[in-house]
PDB file of N, CA and C in Angstrom:
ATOM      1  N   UNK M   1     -74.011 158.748  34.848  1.00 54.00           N
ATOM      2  CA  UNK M   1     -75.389 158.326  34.952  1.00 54.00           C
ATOM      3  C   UNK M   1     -76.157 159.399  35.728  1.00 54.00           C
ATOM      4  N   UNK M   2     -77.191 159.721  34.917  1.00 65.00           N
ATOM      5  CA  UNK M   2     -78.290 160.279  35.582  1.00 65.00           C
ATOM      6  C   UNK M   2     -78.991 160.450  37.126  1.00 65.00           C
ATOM      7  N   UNK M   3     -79.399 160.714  38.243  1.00 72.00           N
ATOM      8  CA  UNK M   3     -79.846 160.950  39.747  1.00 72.00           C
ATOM      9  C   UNK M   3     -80.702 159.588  39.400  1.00 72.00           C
ATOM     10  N   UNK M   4     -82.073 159.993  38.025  1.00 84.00           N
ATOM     11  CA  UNK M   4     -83.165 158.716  38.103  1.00 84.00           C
ATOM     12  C   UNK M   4     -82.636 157.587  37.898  1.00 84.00           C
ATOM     13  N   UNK M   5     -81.865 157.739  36.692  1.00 81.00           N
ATOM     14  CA  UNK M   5     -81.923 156.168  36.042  1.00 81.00           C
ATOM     15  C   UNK M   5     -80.862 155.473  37.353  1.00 81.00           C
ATOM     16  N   UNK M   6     -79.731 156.422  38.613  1.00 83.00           N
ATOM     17  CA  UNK M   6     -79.498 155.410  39.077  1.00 83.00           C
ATOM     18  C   UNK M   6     -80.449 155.251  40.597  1.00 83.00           C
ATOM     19  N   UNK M   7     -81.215 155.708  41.008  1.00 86.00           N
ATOM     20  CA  UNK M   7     -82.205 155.933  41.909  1.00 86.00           C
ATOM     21  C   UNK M   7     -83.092 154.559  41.555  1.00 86.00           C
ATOM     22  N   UNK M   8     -84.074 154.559  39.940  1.00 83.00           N
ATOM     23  CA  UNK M   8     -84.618 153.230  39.548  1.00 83.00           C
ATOM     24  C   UNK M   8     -83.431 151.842  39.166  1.00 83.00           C
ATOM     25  N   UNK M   9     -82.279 151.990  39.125  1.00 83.00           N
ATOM     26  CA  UNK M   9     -81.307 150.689  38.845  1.00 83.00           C
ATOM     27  C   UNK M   9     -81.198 150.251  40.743  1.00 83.00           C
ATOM     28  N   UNK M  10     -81.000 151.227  41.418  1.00 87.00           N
ATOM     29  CA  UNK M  10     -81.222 150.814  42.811  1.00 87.00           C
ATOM     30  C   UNK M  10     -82.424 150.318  43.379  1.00 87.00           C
ATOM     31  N   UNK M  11     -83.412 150.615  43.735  1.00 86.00           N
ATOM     32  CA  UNK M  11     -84.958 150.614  43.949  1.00 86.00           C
ATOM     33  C   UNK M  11     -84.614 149.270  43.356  1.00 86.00           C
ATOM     34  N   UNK M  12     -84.603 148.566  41.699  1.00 85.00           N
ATOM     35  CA  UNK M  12     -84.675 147.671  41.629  1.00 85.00           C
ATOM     36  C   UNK M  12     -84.012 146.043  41.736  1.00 85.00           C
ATOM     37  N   UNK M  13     -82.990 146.835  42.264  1.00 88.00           N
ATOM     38  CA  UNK M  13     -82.198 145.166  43.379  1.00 88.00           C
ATOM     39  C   UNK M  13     -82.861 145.423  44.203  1.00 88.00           C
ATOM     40  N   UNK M  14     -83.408 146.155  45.026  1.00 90.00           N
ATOM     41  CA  UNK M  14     -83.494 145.881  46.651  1.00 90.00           C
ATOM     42  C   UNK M  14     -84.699 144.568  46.556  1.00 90.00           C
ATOM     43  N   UNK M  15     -84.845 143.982  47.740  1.00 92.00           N
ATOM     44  CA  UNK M  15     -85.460 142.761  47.521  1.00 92.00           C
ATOM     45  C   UNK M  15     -86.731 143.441  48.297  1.00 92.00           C
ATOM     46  N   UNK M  16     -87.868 142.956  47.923  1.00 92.00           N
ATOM     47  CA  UNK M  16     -89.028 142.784  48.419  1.00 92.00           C
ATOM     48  C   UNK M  16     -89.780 141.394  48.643  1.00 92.00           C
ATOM     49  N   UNK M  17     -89.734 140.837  50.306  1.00 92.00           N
ATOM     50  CA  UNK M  17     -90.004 139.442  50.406  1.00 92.00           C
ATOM     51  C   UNK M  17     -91.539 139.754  51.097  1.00 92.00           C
ATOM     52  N   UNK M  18     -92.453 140.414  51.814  1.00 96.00           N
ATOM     53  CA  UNK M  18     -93.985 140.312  52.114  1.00 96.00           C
ATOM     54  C   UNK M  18     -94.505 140.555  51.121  1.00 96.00           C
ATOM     55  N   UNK M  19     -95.428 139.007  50.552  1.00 96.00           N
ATOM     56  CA  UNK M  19     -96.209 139.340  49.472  1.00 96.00           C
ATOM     57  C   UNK M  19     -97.222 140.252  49.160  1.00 96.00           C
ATOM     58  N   UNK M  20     -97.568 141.113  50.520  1.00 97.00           N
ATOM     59  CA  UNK M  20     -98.776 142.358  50.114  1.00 97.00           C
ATOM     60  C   UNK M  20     -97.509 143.381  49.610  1.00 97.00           C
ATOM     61  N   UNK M  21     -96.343 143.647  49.936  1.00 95.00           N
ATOM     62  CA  UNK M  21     -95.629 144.621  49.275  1.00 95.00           C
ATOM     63  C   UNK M  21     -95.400 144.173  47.965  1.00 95.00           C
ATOM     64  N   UNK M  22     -95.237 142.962  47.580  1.00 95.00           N
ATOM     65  CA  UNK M  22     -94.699 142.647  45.836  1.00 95.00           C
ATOM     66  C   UNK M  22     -95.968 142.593  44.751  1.00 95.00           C
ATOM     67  N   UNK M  23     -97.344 142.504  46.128  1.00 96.00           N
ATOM     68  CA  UNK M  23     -98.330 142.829  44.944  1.00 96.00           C
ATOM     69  C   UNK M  23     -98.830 144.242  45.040  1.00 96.00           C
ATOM     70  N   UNK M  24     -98.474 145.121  46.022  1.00 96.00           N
ATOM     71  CA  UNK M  24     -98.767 146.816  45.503  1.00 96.00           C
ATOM     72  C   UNK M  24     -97.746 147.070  44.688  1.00 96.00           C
ATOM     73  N   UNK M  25     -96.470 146.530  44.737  1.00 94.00           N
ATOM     74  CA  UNK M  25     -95.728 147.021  43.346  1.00 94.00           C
ATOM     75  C   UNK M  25     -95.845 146.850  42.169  1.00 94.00           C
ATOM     76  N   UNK M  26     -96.281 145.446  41.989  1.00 94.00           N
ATOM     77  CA  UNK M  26     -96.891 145.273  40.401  1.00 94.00           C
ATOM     78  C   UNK M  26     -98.151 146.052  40.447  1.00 94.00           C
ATOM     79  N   UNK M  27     -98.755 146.117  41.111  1.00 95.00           N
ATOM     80  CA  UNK M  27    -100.308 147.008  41.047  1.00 95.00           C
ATOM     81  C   UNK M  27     -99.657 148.571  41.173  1.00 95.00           C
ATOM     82  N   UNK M  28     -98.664 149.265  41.390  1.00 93.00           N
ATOM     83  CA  UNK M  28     -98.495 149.931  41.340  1.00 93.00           C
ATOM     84  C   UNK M  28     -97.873 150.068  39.499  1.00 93.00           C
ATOM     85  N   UNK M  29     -96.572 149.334  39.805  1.00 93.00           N
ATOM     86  CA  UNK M  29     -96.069 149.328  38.140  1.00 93.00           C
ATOM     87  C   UNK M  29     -97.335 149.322  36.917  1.00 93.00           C
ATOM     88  N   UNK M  30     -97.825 148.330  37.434  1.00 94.00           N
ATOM     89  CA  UNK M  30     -99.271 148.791  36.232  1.00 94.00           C
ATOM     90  C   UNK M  30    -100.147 149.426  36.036  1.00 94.00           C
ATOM     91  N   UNK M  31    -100.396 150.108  37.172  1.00 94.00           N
ATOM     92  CA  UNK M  31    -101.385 151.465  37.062  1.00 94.00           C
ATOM     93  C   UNK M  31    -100.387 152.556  36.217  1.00 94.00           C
ATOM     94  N   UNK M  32     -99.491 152.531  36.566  1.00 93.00           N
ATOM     95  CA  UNK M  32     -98.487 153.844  35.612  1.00 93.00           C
ATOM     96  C   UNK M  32     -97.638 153.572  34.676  1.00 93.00           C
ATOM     97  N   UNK M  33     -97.177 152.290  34.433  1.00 92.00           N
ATOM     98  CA  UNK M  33     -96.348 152.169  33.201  1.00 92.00           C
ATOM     99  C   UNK M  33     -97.082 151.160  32.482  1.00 92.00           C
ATOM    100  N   UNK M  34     -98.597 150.615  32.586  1.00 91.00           N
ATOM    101  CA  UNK M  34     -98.469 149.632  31.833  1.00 91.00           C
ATOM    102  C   UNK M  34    -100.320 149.487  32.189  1.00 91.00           C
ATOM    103  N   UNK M  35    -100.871 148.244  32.090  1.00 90.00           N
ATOM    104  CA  UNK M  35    -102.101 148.025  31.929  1.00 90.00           C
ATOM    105  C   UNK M  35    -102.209 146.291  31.858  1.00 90.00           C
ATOM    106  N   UNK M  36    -103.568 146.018  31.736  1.00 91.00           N
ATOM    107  CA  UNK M  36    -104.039 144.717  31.067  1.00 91.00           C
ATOM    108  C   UNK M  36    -105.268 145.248  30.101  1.00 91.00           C
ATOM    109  N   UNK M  37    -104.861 144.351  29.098  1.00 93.00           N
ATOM    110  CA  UNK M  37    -106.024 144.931  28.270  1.00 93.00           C
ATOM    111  C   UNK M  37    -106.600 143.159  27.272  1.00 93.00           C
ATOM    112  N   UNK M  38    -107.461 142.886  26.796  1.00 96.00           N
ATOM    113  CA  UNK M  38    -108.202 141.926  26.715  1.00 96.00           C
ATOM    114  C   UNK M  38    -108.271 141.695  24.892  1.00 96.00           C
ATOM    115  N   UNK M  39    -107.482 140.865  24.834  1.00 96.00           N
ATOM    116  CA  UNK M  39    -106.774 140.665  23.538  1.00 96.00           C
ATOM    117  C   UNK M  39    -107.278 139.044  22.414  1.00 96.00           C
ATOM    118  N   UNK M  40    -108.543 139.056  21.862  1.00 97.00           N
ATOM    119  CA  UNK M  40    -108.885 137.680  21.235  1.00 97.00           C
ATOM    120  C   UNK M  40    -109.301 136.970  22.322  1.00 97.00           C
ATOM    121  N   UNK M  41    -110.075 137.214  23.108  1.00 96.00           N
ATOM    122  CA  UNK M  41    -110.125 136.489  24.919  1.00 96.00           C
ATOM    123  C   UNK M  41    -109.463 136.574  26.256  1.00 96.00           C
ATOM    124  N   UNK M  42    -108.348 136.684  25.351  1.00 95.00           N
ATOM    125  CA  UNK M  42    -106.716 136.631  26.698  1.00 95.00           C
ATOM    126  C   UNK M  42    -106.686 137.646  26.985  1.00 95.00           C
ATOM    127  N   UNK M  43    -106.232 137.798  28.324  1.00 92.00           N
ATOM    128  CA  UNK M  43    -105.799 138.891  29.136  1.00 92.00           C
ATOM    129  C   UNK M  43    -104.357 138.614  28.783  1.00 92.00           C
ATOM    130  N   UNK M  44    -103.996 140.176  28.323  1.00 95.00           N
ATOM    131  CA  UNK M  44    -103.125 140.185  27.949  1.00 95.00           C
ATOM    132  C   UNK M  44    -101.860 141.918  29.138  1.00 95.00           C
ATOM    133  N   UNK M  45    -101.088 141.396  29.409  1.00 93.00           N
ATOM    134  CA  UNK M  45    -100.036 142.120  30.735  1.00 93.00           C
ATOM    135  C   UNK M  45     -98.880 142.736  29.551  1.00 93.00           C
ATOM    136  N   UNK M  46     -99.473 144.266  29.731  1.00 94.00           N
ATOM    137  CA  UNK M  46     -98.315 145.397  28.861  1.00 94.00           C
ATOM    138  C   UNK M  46     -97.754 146.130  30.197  1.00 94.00           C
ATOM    139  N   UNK M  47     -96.668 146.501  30.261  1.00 95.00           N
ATOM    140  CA  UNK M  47     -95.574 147.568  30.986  1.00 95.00           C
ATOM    141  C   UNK M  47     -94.764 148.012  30.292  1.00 95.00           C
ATOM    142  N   UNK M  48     -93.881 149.174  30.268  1.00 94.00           N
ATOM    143  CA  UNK M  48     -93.095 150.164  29.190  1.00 94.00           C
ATOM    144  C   UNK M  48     -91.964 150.481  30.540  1.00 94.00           C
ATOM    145  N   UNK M  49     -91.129 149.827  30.800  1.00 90.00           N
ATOM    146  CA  UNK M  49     -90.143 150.348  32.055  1.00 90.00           C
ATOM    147  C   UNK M  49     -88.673 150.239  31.465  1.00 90.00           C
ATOM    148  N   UNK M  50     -88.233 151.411  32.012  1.00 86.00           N
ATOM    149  CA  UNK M  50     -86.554 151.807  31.558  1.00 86.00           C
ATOM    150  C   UNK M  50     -85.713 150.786  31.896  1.00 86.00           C
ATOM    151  N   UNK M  51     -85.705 150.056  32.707  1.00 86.00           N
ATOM    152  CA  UNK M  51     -84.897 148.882  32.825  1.00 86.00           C
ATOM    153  C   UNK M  51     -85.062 147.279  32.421  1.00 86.00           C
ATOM    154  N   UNK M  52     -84.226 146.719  32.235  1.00 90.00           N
ATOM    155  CA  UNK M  52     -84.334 145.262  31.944  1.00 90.00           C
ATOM    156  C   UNK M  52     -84.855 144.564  33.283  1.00 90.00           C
ATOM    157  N   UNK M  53     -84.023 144.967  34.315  1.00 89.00           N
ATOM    158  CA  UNK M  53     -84.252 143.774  35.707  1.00 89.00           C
ATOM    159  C   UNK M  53     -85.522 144.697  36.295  1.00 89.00           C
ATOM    160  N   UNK M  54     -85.988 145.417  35.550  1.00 90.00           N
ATOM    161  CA  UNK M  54     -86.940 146.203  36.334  1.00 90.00           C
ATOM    162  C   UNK M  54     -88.220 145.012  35.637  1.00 90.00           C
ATOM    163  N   UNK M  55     -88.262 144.989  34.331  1.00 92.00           N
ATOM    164  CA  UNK M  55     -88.706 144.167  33.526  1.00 92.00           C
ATOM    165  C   UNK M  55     -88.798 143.082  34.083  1.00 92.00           C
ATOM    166  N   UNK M  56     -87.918 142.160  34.620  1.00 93.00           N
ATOM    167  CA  UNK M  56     -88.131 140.817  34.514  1.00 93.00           C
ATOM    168  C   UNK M  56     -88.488 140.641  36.079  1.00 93.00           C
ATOM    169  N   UNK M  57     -88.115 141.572  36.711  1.00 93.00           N
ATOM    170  CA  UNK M  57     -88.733 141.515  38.461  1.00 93.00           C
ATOM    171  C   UNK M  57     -90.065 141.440  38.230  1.00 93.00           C
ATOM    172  N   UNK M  58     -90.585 142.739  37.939  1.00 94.00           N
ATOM    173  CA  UNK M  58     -92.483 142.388  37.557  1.00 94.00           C
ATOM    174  C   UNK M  58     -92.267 141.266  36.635  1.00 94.00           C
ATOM    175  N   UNK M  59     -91.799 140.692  35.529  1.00 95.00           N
ATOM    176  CA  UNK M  59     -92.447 139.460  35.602  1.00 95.00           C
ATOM    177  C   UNK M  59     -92.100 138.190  36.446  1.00 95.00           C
ATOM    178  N   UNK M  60     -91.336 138.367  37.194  1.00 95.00           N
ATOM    179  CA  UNK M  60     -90.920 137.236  38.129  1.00 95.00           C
ATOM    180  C   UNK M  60     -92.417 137.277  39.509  1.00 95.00           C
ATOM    181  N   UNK M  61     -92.225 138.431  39.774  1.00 95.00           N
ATOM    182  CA  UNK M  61     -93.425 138.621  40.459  1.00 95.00           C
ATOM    183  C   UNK M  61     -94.953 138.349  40.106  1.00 95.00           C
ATOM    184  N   UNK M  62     -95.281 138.497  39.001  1.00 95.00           N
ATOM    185  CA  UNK M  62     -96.615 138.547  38.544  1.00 95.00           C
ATOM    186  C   UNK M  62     -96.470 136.697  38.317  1.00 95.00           C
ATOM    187  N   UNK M  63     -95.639 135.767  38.203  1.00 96.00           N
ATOM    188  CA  UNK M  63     -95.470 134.611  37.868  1.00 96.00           C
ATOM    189  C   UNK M  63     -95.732 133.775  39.401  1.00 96.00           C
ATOM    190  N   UNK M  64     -94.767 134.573  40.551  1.00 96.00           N
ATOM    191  CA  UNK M  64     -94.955 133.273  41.643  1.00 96.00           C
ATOM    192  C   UNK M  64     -96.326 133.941  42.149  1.00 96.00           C
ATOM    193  N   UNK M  65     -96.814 135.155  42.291  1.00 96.00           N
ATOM    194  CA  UNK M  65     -97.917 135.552  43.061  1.00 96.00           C
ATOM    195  C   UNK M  65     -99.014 134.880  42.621  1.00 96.00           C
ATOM    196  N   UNK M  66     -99.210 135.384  41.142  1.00 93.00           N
ATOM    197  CA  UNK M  66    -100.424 135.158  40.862  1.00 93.00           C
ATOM    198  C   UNK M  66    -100.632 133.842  39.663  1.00 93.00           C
ATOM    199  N   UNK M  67     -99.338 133.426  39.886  1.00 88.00           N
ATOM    200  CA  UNK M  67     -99.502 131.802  38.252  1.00 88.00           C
ATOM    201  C   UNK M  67     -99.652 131.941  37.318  1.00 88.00           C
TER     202      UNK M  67
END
């Protein structure tokens, strides 16, 4: 395995529990891998990230923060 891909498989277990840090990371993750863009009315949440649990962390996050 690669320096990145295991550098981002690490980064993404580590836990992040203060909610101003779990919302600069999704605000971070979406300024660079991803966006909202406004789809038939709906706001609609795109990201493009190399991992699966990287994947489902932002959406676990974007779910309890913001509903």
């Amino acid at each position: 395995m690669a320096m990145t891909p295991a550098v981002k498989n690490e980064i993404s277990h580590l836990p992040v529990t203060r909610t101003c840090c779990r919302k600069a990371e999704v605000s971070a993750i979406l300024r660079f891998a991803g966006g909202l863009h406004l789809v038939s009315g709906r706001i609609v949440i795109e990201a493009e990230l190399d991992t699966g649990n990287a994947a489902r962390r932002l959406k676990r996050d974007i779910l309890e923060i913001f509903g």
